[in-house]
Amino acid sequence: MEWPILWRSCAVDAAPPMPSETLTLRHVTKRFGGVTAVSDVSFDIPPGRITGLIGPNGAGKSTLVNMIAGVLTLSEGDIRLGSRLLSQAPAFEVARSGIARTFQNIRLLAEASVLDNVLVGFHRLERASLASHLLGLPASWRETRDLRARARDLLNRFGMQRYAEYPAGGLSYGHQRRVEMMRALATQPRLLMLDEPVAGMNDVEAAELGDIFASLARDGMAVLLIEHNVPFVMRLCAEINVLDTGRLIASGPPGTVMRDPAVIAAYLGTG
Amino acid sequence: MGLGVYQSLFDVFLLNCGFAFSQFIVLRAGVFSIASAAYAGIGGYATAILVTRYGVSAPVAVAAATALGLIVAGVLSIPLARLRGVYQAIATLAFVEIVVSLGFYAEDLTGGAMGINGIPKLVGTGTLCVALGAVLYLMVAIDRSGLGRAFDTVRQDETVAGSLGISVQRSHAIAFIISGGIGGLFGGLQSLYVYSIEPQQFGFALLVSMLASIVLGGRGTVIGPIIGTAILTALPELARPLAENRPLIHGLLLIVIINYLPHGVADSLALLRRRRRAANAV
Ligand SMILES: Nc1ncnc2c1ncn2[C@@H]1O[C@H](COP(=O)(O)OP(=O)(O)OP(=O)(O)O)[C@@H](O)[C@H]1O
Ligand SMILES: [Mg+2]
C-alpha cells in the first residue's frame, strides 16, 4: 500500500460539472479459465444518448459492465474514457473518473435507511479534509447537511420521498432498484451503466423510469442500458449492440438491428 | 462495599471503554483486527518505561504511547491490507502474541515475566474522563461525517464502496491507525493507574473482553461499546459470588446475546426504532 493514499483527499480529481466524454471499448476480451465470456468486443458509448446492450442469458453483458467498472480485469483489449486509459484502474478509481453503475442483483446497504443509502453515493463530491472529519469541524458537518438536502431532492425526483427513513432492504424490488439508481446518480456520473434496471417492474413503472433515463441523456450523460425487455430498449436507444455468447453480432439503430438475421437467430436460439 | 470500590470500578469502566473503542473503530470499518490488546501493551510498556526509567512526565509519556500506537498500527496495516475476515483476525492475533512474547523475553526493557513495578499512580478518574471524552468526541465526529459513511459502506459491501469511489484500502488504513492511537493512549493511561504491568495482561483475556464488549453493545452506533463495557464491568460485581468466574460469565453472556440479539444491545434498539419510525412514515 502506498502512503500518499492517506493524505490525499477522497475525491480530488472529480469536480462536477465535468465535460462529457465518450467511453470506447476496443477488442475487449474476458476469459474465465477455458470459458471466453466476452470476446473481442469493440463499440462506443457516447454522451448525450442511451446506448443499448442486449443479448440472451449468459451472453456476457454483465461481465462487460464489470470490466468497465474495474471489478473484473480484462484478458485483452482496452477501455478508455476520452483519452484516459481505464482498463487497469481499480474500481474506486473508475468510479472517481465518473462512471457509475447499478447491479443486476441489487446491492444495497440493507439495514440503512433509503436516505443513507443515497447519501453514500455523494462520496465522490465530498471535499472536506480527513482532519475536518476527525475533528468534527464545520466543513465536515456542513457538507453532510448539504448532501443530505441533495439526497432528498433525488428522492423527490424518483417519487421516493416517503420512504426516506425506511430500511432499504425492506422495500419491494422495484423500489430497491430505484434506490440503486439514485445512489448511482448521486455520484454525478458522466457514464451511467444500468444492468437490467426495470427487471420485475410493470410497464407503467418501467415507462416512468425510461423517461428519467431519457432526460439524463438529454442533459448530456452517457447511458448504457442493459435490458431483456426489447420494446423498452428499442423505444429509448439510439443505438443497440447485441452480444451473443460473448461476441458482438450486431450494432446500429434499433430498426436495423432487430431485422438482422443473426440477431433473430440468436433470440430464437437457433444461431 | 464502600464508596471507594465503586469509584475504582468506575475507573476500570472508563479504561475498558477506551479499549473497547479501539476495537470498535476497526470493526466499524469492516476490519476484523483484534490487535487492540497489542496496541494497549505497546502503549502501556512505553509509558511505564519512559516514566520509571527516564523520568519522563506523564503527559509526554502518554502522548508518546499514543503516537507509538498510531505508528505501529499504520505499519501493521500495510501487510494486512490484502487480508479479510478471519485471516485478518488470525494475523492480528499473531501480532498480539508477538507483543506478549516480547514482554516476556525483552527482559532488559520490560522486566520479563515480573513486569514493571512501582509505576507512580499519576492518572485518576478526572484524567480518564477527559481522555474518554476526547475519544467519544472523535467517534461522534466520524459517525456524522463522510468518513463514517465510507466506513459503514466498506463494512457492508466492498464492491458497492468501490463502485462509489470509496477506497477500501484507505478506509481500512485510517481505521487501523485510529485504533492504534486509542489503544496506545489507554494502554499508557492504564500503566499510570495500576502501579504495575506484566505481559500476560495484554493477551487473550484482554482481547476477548474488548471483542465481547462490542458484540454485546453493538458496532453500528457509538453508544454500543459503552453499553457493552458497562454490562461486562458491572455484572460480575453485582453478582458478587460470580466475580471469580468472570470469563465464564463473559462466555455465557456472549452466547446468549449472539443468539438473541445478534446486532448487540444498542444496534438492536436502533434497528427497532428505525423500523417503527418507518412503519409510521409509510
Ligand atoms: N466469475 C465467473 N467465473 C466463471 N464464469 C463466469 C463468471 N462470471 C460470468 N461467467 C460466465 O460468463 C458468461 C457470461 O455471463 P454474464 O453474467 O456476463 O451474462 P449476461 O449476459 O449478463 O447474462 P444475463 O442476461 O443472464 O444476466 C456466462 O457463461 C457465465 O457463466
Ligand atoms: Mg447479466
XYZ file of C-alpha atoms and ligand atoms in Angstrom:
585
model
C 0.000 0.000 0.000
C 1.265 3.473 -0.781
C 1.287 6.094 1.909
C 0.020 9.068 -0.111
C -3.313 7.276 -0.093
C -3.842 8.606 3.411
C -3.324 12.278 2.936
C -4.905 12.501 -0.473
C -8.386 13.871 -0.166
C -11.047 11.323 -1.044
C -12.082 12.712 -4.383
C -9.554 15.200 -5.657
C -9.960 14.740 -9.372
C -13.695 14.586 -9.674
C -15.160 18.048 -9.753
C -18.588 18.242 -11.378
C -19.813 19.559 -13.719
C -17.476 17.692 -15.981
C -17.120 17.637 -19.730
C -18.876 14.746 -21.362
C -16.640 12.122 -22.874
C -17.093 9.006 -24.922
C -16.267 5.619 -23.443
C -14.540 3.442 -26.024
C -14.193 -0.336 -25.864
C -11.564 -1.855 -28.151
C -11.057 -5.610 -28.580
C -12.284 -6.203 -25.047
C -11.960 -9.865 -24.098
C -12.563 -11.788 -20.884
C -11.716 -15.411 -20.301
C -12.667 -17.332 -17.178
C -10.361 -20.323 -17.323
C -11.405 -22.032 -20.543
C -14.645 -20.055 -20.989
C -14.495 -16.902 -23.118
C -17.310 -14.826 -21.632
C -16.571 -11.727 -23.742
C -14.684 -11.976 -26.995
C -13.110 -9.102 -28.967
C -15.886 -6.574 -28.349
C -15.487 -3.007 -29.661
C -18.070 -0.219 -29.512
C -18.514 3.315 -28.195
C -20.774 4.734 -25.522
C -21.076 8.437 -26.380
C -22.529 11.147 -24.143
C -25.979 12.566 -24.742
C -27.736 9.352 -25.641
C -28.735 5.919 -24.407
C -26.722 3.053 -25.815
C -28.433 -0.313 -25.609
C -26.742 -3.635 -24.878
C -28.882 -6.713 -25.336
C -28.379 -10.421 -25.756
C -29.622 -13.754 -24.452
C -28.824 -15.043 -20.954
C -25.137 -15.662 -20.454
C -24.190 -13.517 -23.460
C -21.591 -11.612 -21.407
C -23.422 -8.323 -20.754
C -22.824 -8.156 -17.013
C -19.255 -9.336 -17.478
C -18.705 -6.371 -19.797
C -20.178 -3.949 -17.246
C -17.952 -5.416 -14.542
C -14.883 -4.946 -16.732
C -15.763 -1.317 -17.433
C -16.381 -0.772 -13.702
C -12.955 -2.171 -12.817
C -14.417 -5.093 -10.872
C -13.064 -7.636 -13.379
C -9.695 -7.354 -15.106
C -9.511 -7.577 -18.896
C -7.872 -10.561 -20.555
C -7.273 -8.444 -23.657
C -8.178 -5.107 -25.173
C -8.588 -1.692 -23.640
C -11.185 0.692 -22.288
C -10.857 4.492 -22.392
C -12.908 7.386 -21.155
C -11.928 10.187 -23.538
C -8.174 9.783 -23.721
C -7.817 8.263 -20.282
C -6.993 4.564 -20.157
C -9.182 2.776 -17.615
C -8.517 -0.899 -18.304
C -6.004 -1.256 -15.441
C -7.716 1.054 -12.935
C -9.224 -0.375 -9.737
C -12.974 0.044 -9.243
C -12.798 3.074 -6.957
C -10.674 4.986 -9.468
C -13.029 4.120 -12.300
C -15.874 5.445 -10.170
C -13.948 8.628 -9.420
C -13.395 9.234 -13.101
C -17.169 9.493 -13.436
C -18.530 6.037 -14.139
C -21.454 4.803 -12.056
C -23.399 1.591 -12.252
C -26.281 -0.368 -10.820
C -26.066 -4.071 -10.077
C -28.131 -6.759 -11.763
C -28.518 -8.489 -8.394
C -29.377 -5.443 -6.306
C -26.731 -4.449 -3.747
C -27.976 -2.041 -1.108
C -26.936 -1.448 2.486
C -29.975 -3.406 3.596
C -30.400 -2.113 7.125
C -29.503 1.503 6.416
C -32.323 3.889 5.557
C -33.110 4.775 1.962
C -31.794 8.289 2.573
C -28.494 6.978 3.976
C -28.128 4.618 1.026
C -28.397 7.569 -1.346
C -26.202 9.762 0.846
C -23.164 7.475 0.480
C -23.456 7.961 -3.271
C -22.276 11.557 -2.838
C -18.861 10.386 -1.636
C -17.270 11.450 -4.906
C -18.367 15.046 -4.371
C -17.101 15.303 -0.789
C -14.439 17.937 -0.338
C -13.969 18.133 3.449
C -10.499 17.014 4.543
C -9.727 13.983 6.680
C -8.776 16.309 9.544
C -12.134 18.086 9.435
C -13.920 14.714 9.536
C -11.886 13.578 12.538
C -12.176 16.853 14.426
C -15.852 17.394 13.625
C -15.115 20.763 12.020
C -17.884 22.781 10.348
C -16.538 21.889 6.897
C -17.447 18.282 7.618
C -20.928 18.663 9.123
C -21.986 21.414 6.729
C -21.083 19.123 3.890
C -23.158 16.317 5.414
C -26.107 18.685 5.850
C -25.890 19.950 2.256
C -25.535 16.480 0.787
C -28.490 15.247 2.809
C -30.596 18.005 1.246
C -29.416 16.962 -2.203
C -30.235 13.339 -1.408
C -33.779 14.428 -0.546
C -34.014 16.211 -3.911
C -33.066 12.966 -5.639
C -35.694 11.079 -3.640
C -38.303 13.581 -4.808
C -37.258 13.152 -8.407
C -37.817 9.411 -8.137
C -41.014 9.761 -6.141
C -39.417 8.048 -3.140
C -39.552 10.803 -0.501
C -41.985 8.934 1.732
C -39.566 6.007 2.025
C -36.654 8.205 3.155
C -36.366 6.663 6.635
C -37.355 3.153 5.578
C -34.690 0.396 5.780
C -33.707 -0.154 2.159
C -33.730 -3.933 2.437
C -37.436 -3.932 3.311
C -38.561 -2.318 0.043
C -40.036 -4.081 -2.983
C -37.583 -4.953 -5.783
C -38.836 -2.104 -7.923
C -38.190 0.402 -5.175
C -34.820 -1.131 -4.340
C -33.783 -0.670 -7.956
C -34.757 2.977 -7.712
C -32.601 3.397 -4.615
C -29.651 1.924 -6.519
C -30.251 4.329 -9.380
C -30.449 7.303 -7.038
C -27.227 6.215 -5.370
C -25.503 5.919 -8.743
C -26.836 9.314 -9.850
C -25.655 10.896 -6.609
C -22.097 10.376 -7.864
C -22.895 12.795 -10.742
C -21.521 10.399 -13.329
C -20.527 11.077 -16.919
C -21.459 7.492 -17.728
C -24.277 5.601 -16.035
C -24.456 1.841 -16.583
C -27.826 0.243 -15.830
C -27.823 -3.556 -15.618
C -31.474 -4.583 -16.121
C -32.916 -1.571 -14.275
C -36.586 -2.349 -14.903
C -36.494 -6.123 -14.388
C -39.597 -7.167 -12.473
C -41.416 -3.849 -12.934
C -44.718 -3.353 -14.696
C -44.971 -1.318 -17.909
C -46.115 1.857 -16.171
C -43.219 1.811 -13.701
C -40.783 0.948 -16.477
C -42.033 3.811 -18.650
C -41.635 6.262 -15.751
C -38.013 5.253 -15.304
C -37.485 5.257 -19.065
C -38.470 8.929 -19.087
C -35.904 9.644 -16.390
C -33.163 7.822 -18.371
C -34.083 9.795 -21.487
C -33.889 13.097 -19.633
C -30.474 12.174 -18.175
C -29.193 11.508 -21.685
C -30.699 14.771 -22.929
C -28.733 16.580 -20.226
C -25.507 15.142 -21.639
C -24.915 11.937 -19.712
C -23.748 8.786 -21.446
C -26.101 5.941 -20.530
C -25.523 2.223 -21.107
C -28.764 0.284 -20.821
C -28.832 -3.494 -20.462
C -32.326 -4.907 -20.673
C -34.167 -8.021 -21.777
C -37.326 -6.024 -22.489
C -36.700 -5.417 -26.198
C -39.537 -2.943 -26.912
C -38.316 -0.862 -23.947
C -34.775 -0.793 -25.334
C -35.971 -0.029 -28.885
C -38.007 2.915 -27.681
C -35.163 4.513 -25.693
C -31.938 3.732 -27.528
C -30.356 5.494 -30.456
C -28.021 2.576 -30.952
C -28.221 -1.032 -29.883
C -25.376 -3.529 -29.541
C -26.184 -7.216 -29.495
C -23.984 -9.765 -27.732
C -24.292 -13.488 -28.209
C -22.010 -15.961 -26.429
C -19.514 -13.174 -25.836
C -19.321 -11.889 -29.419
C -20.782 -8.650 -30.747
C -23.094 -9.853 -33.510
C -24.782 -6.565 -34.446
C -24.596 -2.816 -33.782
C -26.714 0.001 -35.101
C -30.057 1.778 -34.920
C -32.860 -0.297 -33.374
C -34.796 -0.830 -36.593
C -31.810 -2.195 -38.478
C -30.502 -4.347 -35.643
C -33.785 -6.060 -34.896
C -34.177 -7.091 -38.546
C -30.665 -8.550 -38.650
C -30.897 -12.313 -39.317
C -28.074 -13.073 -36.870
C -29.953 -11.265 -34.095
C -33.215 -13.005 -34.886
C -31.413 -16.347 -34.890
C -29.715 -15.615 -31.547
C -33.003 -14.659 -29.951
C -34.806 -17.674 -31.341
C -31.976 -19.847 -30.075
C -31.125 -21.296 -33.469
C -27.889 -19.333 -34.009
C -18.731 -2.346 49.572
C -17.535 1.175 50.327
C -17.703 4.124 48.021
C -14.089 3.600 47.024
C -14.916 0.324 45.399
C -17.486 1.966 43.175
C -15.006 4.694 42.334
C -12.372 2.221 41.202
C -14.981 0.171 39.395
C -15.926 3.327 37.505
C -12.264 3.923 36.645
C -11.971 0.377 35.322
C -15.100 1.012 33.297
C -13.542 4.160 31.787
C -10.345 2.301 30.877
C -12.290 -0.576 29.360
C -14.415 1.866 27.368
C -11.236 3.263 25.848
C -10.039 -0.221 24.900
C -13.488 -1.032 23.531
C -13.385 1.997 21.208
C -10.017 0.882 19.879
C -11.722 -2.381 18.919
C -14.922 -0.659 17.799
C -13.411 1.590 15.171
C -11.800 -1.199 13.150
C -14.943 -3.330 13.231
C -16.942 -0.284 12.180
C -14.837 -0.079 9.017
C -15.124 -3.802 8.361
C -11.612 -4.708 9.506
C -11.569 -7.830 11.640
C -8.461 -6.745 13.529
C -8.031 -7.889 17.104
C -4.718 -6.104 17.533
C -6.069 -3.625 20.090
C -4.666 -5.631 23.007
C -1.238 -5.348 21.387
C -1.548 -1.559 20.996
C -2.534 -1.382 24.649
C 0.536 -3.436 25.558
C 2.838 -1.285 23.456
C 1.396 1.927 24.895
C 1.413 0.513 28.403
C 5.049 -0.582 28.306
C 6.198 2.574 26.535
C 4.619 4.736 29.211
C 5.850 2.616 32.116
C 9.411 2.549 30.775
C 9.506 6.244 29.975
C 8.153 7.243 33.378
C 10.014 4.796 35.647
C 13.310 4.650 33.811
C 13.708 8.020 32.162
C 11.654 10.219 34.451
C 9.551 11.496 31.572
C 6.470 13.442 32.660
C 3.111 11.684 32.476
C 1.542 13.767 29.656
C 4.622 13.365 27.451
C 4.802 9.622 28.139
C 1.122 9.112 27.325
C 1.452 11.232 24.182
C 4.414 9.089 23.135
C 2.379 5.927 23.805
C -0.421 7.258 21.606
C 1.990 8.179 18.826
C 3.633 4.770 19.031
C 0.223 3.096 18.763
C -0.589 5.176 15.670
C 2.719 4.345 14.018
C 2.702 0.618 14.793
C -0.895 0.304 13.551
C -0.055 2.233 10.394
C 2.861 -0.073 9.640
C 0.794 -3.159 10.507
C -1.972 -2.073 8.123
C 0.345 -2.392 5.111
C 0.940 -6.168 5.116
C -2.644 -6.779 6.294
C -4.282 -4.732 3.522
C -4.874 -7.811 1.372
C -6.365 -9.955 4.125
C -10.023 -10.078 5.083
C -12.200 -11.517 7.795
C -10.861 -14.482 9.662
C -7.413 -14.131 8.043
C -7.142 -10.617 9.420
C -8.183 -11.935 12.816
C -5.527 -14.649 12.791
C -2.780 -12.303 11.590
C -3.587 -9.711 14.241
C -3.857 -12.429 16.897
C -0.323 -13.449 15.929
C 0.716 -9.841 16.401
C -0.776 -9.818 19.891
C 1.196 -13.000 20.671
C 4.385 -11.346 19.402
C 3.894 -8.337 21.637
C 3.188 -10.540 24.667
C 6.295 -12.647 23.997
C 8.392 -9.524 23.600
C 7.116 -8.548 27.019
C 8.437 -11.852 28.352
C 11.734 -12.071 26.510
C 12.952 -8.480 26.172
C 13.715 -8.638 29.873
C 16.141 -5.724 29.977
C 13.468 -3.414 28.685
C 10.258 -4.913 30.026
C 11.251 -6.748 33.162
C 10.178 -10.085 31.662
C 7.548 -12.107 33.477
C 7.938 -9.903 36.562
C 6.790 -6.927 34.543
C 7.358 -3.354 35.616
C 6.502 -2.451 39.190
C 6.366 0.697 41.196
C 4.872 2.830 38.435
C 3.651 6.057 40.043
C -0.118 6.467 40.010
C -0.411 9.696 38.076
C -3.820 9.112 36.499
C -7.165 9.398 38.260
C -10.840 9.490 37.391
C -10.612 13.038 36.040
C -7.884 12.259 33.521
C -9.670 9.106 32.399
C -12.900 11.059 31.899
C -11.130 13.674 29.808
C -9.412 11.032 27.665
C -12.611 9.071 27.128
C -14.448 12.312 26.387
C -11.913 13.100 23.676
C -12.273 9.628 22.174
C -16.071 9.928 22.280
C -15.903 13.267 20.508
C -13.724 11.715 17.822
C -16.144 8.820 17.418
C -19.186 11.079 17.127
C -17.370 13.346 14.657
C -16.517 10.344 12.483
C -20.042 8.989 12.863
C -21.542 12.159 11.421
C -19.012 12.637 8.654
C -18.361 11.307 5.205
C -15.641 9.166 6.754
C -18.238 7.373 8.901
C -20.408 6.813 5.829
C -17.396 5.430 3.973
C -16.632 3.080 6.914
C -20.239 1.862 7.009
C -20.272 1.216 3.276
C -16.938 -0.593 3.256
C -18.060 -2.771 6.158
C -21.286 -3.825 4.493
C -20.241 -4.221 0.864
C -16.766 -3.535 -0.518
C -17.976 -3.844 -4.113
C -20.564 -1.140 -3.571
C -17.963 1.029 -1.829
C -15.659 0.702 -4.831
C -18.469 1.499 -7.243
C -18.987 4.799 -5.415
C -15.323 5.800 -5.496
C -14.564 4.821 -1.898
C -11.083 3.341 -1.480
C -11.398 0.280 0.738
C -7.657 0.278 1.376
C -7.639 3.888 2.530
C -10.672 3.386 4.788
C -9.127 0.297 6.358
C -5.785 2.014 6.899
C -7.416 5.014 8.584
C -9.451 2.749 10.862
C -6.324 0.742 11.750
C -4.384 3.870 12.656
C -7.146 5.371 14.794
C -7.488 2.033 16.562
C -3.739 2.008 17.254
C -3.805 5.539 18.646
C -6.690 4.846 21.019
C -5.186 1.523 22.111
C -1.807 3.154 22.803
C -3.426 6.045 24.663
C -5.458 3.857 27.013
C -2.610 1.395 27.457
C -0.499 4.334 28.590
C -3.188 5.665 30.915
C -3.690 2.229 32.406
C 0.013 1.939 33.269
C -0.182 5.169 35.219
C -3.225 3.891 37.084
C -2.439 0.310 38.097
C 1.084 0.605 39.670
C 2.419 -2.441 37.842
C 2.083 -4.188 34.485
C 3.047 -7.620 33.238
C 2.971 -9.223 29.788
C 0.017 -11.567 30.101
C -2.443 -8.822 30.966
C -2.220 -7.755 27.292
C -3.004 -11.194 25.965
C -6.002 -13.292 25.143
C -8.201 -12.273 28.096
C -7.996 -8.559 27.280
C -8.606 -9.270 23.625
C -11.696 -11.315 24.399
C -13.144 -8.723 26.755
C -12.628 -5.973 24.132
C -14.357 -8.048 21.484
C -17.082 -9.087 23.894
C -17.987 -5.520 24.757
C -18.545 -4.727 21.072
C -20.504 -7.879 20.400
C -22.660 -7.166 23.480
C -23.120 -3.471 22.838
C -23.132 -3.333 19.060
C -20.756 -1.986 16.466
C -23.090 0.252 14.498
C -23.553 3.098 16.971
C -21.144 4.983 19.210
C -23.130 4.150 22.337
C -22.741 0.407 21.694
C -19.245 -0.076 23.152
C -20.226 1.934 26.247
C -23.262 -0.232 26.909
C -21.257 -3.399 26.271
C -18.446 -2.315 28.579
C -20.907 -1.242 31.264
C -22.549 -4.661 31.225
C -19.223 -6.512 31.267
C -17.777 -4.350 34.043
C -20.844 -4.216 36.272
C -22.342 -7.650 36.022
C -19.619 -9.703 37.698
C -19.526 -7.164 40.533
C -23.267 -7.125 41.042
C -23.351 -10.885 41.042
C -20.609 -10.863 43.652
C -20.375 -14.621 44.170
C -19.751 -14.962 40.474
C -16.934 -12.413 40.316
C -14.399 -15.230 40.389
C -15.929 -16.615 37.258
C -15.703 -13.562 35.062
C -14.549 -15.487 31.984
C -17.415 -17.908 32.420
C -19.881 -15.027 32.593
C -18.359 -13.387 29.518
C -18.712 -16.611 27.666
C -22.308 -17.299 28.692
C -23.417 -13.733 28.035
C -21.821 -13.795 24.621
C -23.595 -16.973 23.674
C -26.945 -15.654 24.882
C -26.601 -12.259 23.175
C -25.257 -13.603 19.910
C -28.277 -15.872 19.798
C -30.969 -13.400 20.751
C -29.517 -10.003 19.846
C -27.096 -10.676 17.003
C -26.552 -6.941 16.440
C -25.792 -6.190 20.088
C -27.941 -4.215 22.516
C -27.546 -0.710 21.054
C -27.813 -1.689 17.403
C -30.858 -3.860 18.021
C -32.589 -0.935 19.733
C -31.610 1.442 16.918
C -32.904 -1.012 14.348
C -36.169 -1.393 16.211
C -36.612 2.381 16.394
C -35.888 2.807 12.685
C -38.376 0.082 11.775
C -41.021 1.676 13.957
C -40.410 5.136 12.507
C -40.555 3.706 9.012
C -43.794 1.896 9.799
C -45.294 5.212 10.911
C -43.987 7.021 7.846
C -45.326 4.680 5.189
N -16.851 -15.140 -12.244
C -17.098 -16.005 -13.265
N -16.423 -17.145 -13.370
C -16.654 -18.010 -14.391
N -17.572 -17.785 -15.357
C -18.281 -16.653 -15.300
C -18.094 -15.702 -14.256
N -18.950 -14.667 -14.454
C -19.636 -14.968 -15.558
N -19.252 -16.153 -16.080
C -19.758 -16.772 -17.307
O -19.638 -15.817 -18.336
C -20.769 -15.875 -19.189
C -21.403 -14.510 -19.280
O -22.063 -14.195 -18.097
P -22.786 -12.814 -17.837
O -23.255 -12.785 -16.437
O -21.891 -11.723 -18.265
O -24.031 -12.908 -18.823
P -25.234 -11.883 -19.023
O -25.249 -11.520 -20.469
O -25.156 -10.786 -18.070
O -26.498 -12.817 -18.716
P -27.897 -12.475 -18.007
O -28.779 -11.898 -19.055
O -28.377 -13.800 -17.543
O -27.620 -11.538 -16.901
C -21.687 -16.938 -18.629
O -21.449 -18.134 -19.338
C -21.242 -17.087 -17.198
O -21.451 -18.392 -16.746
Mg -26.294 -10.116 -16.540
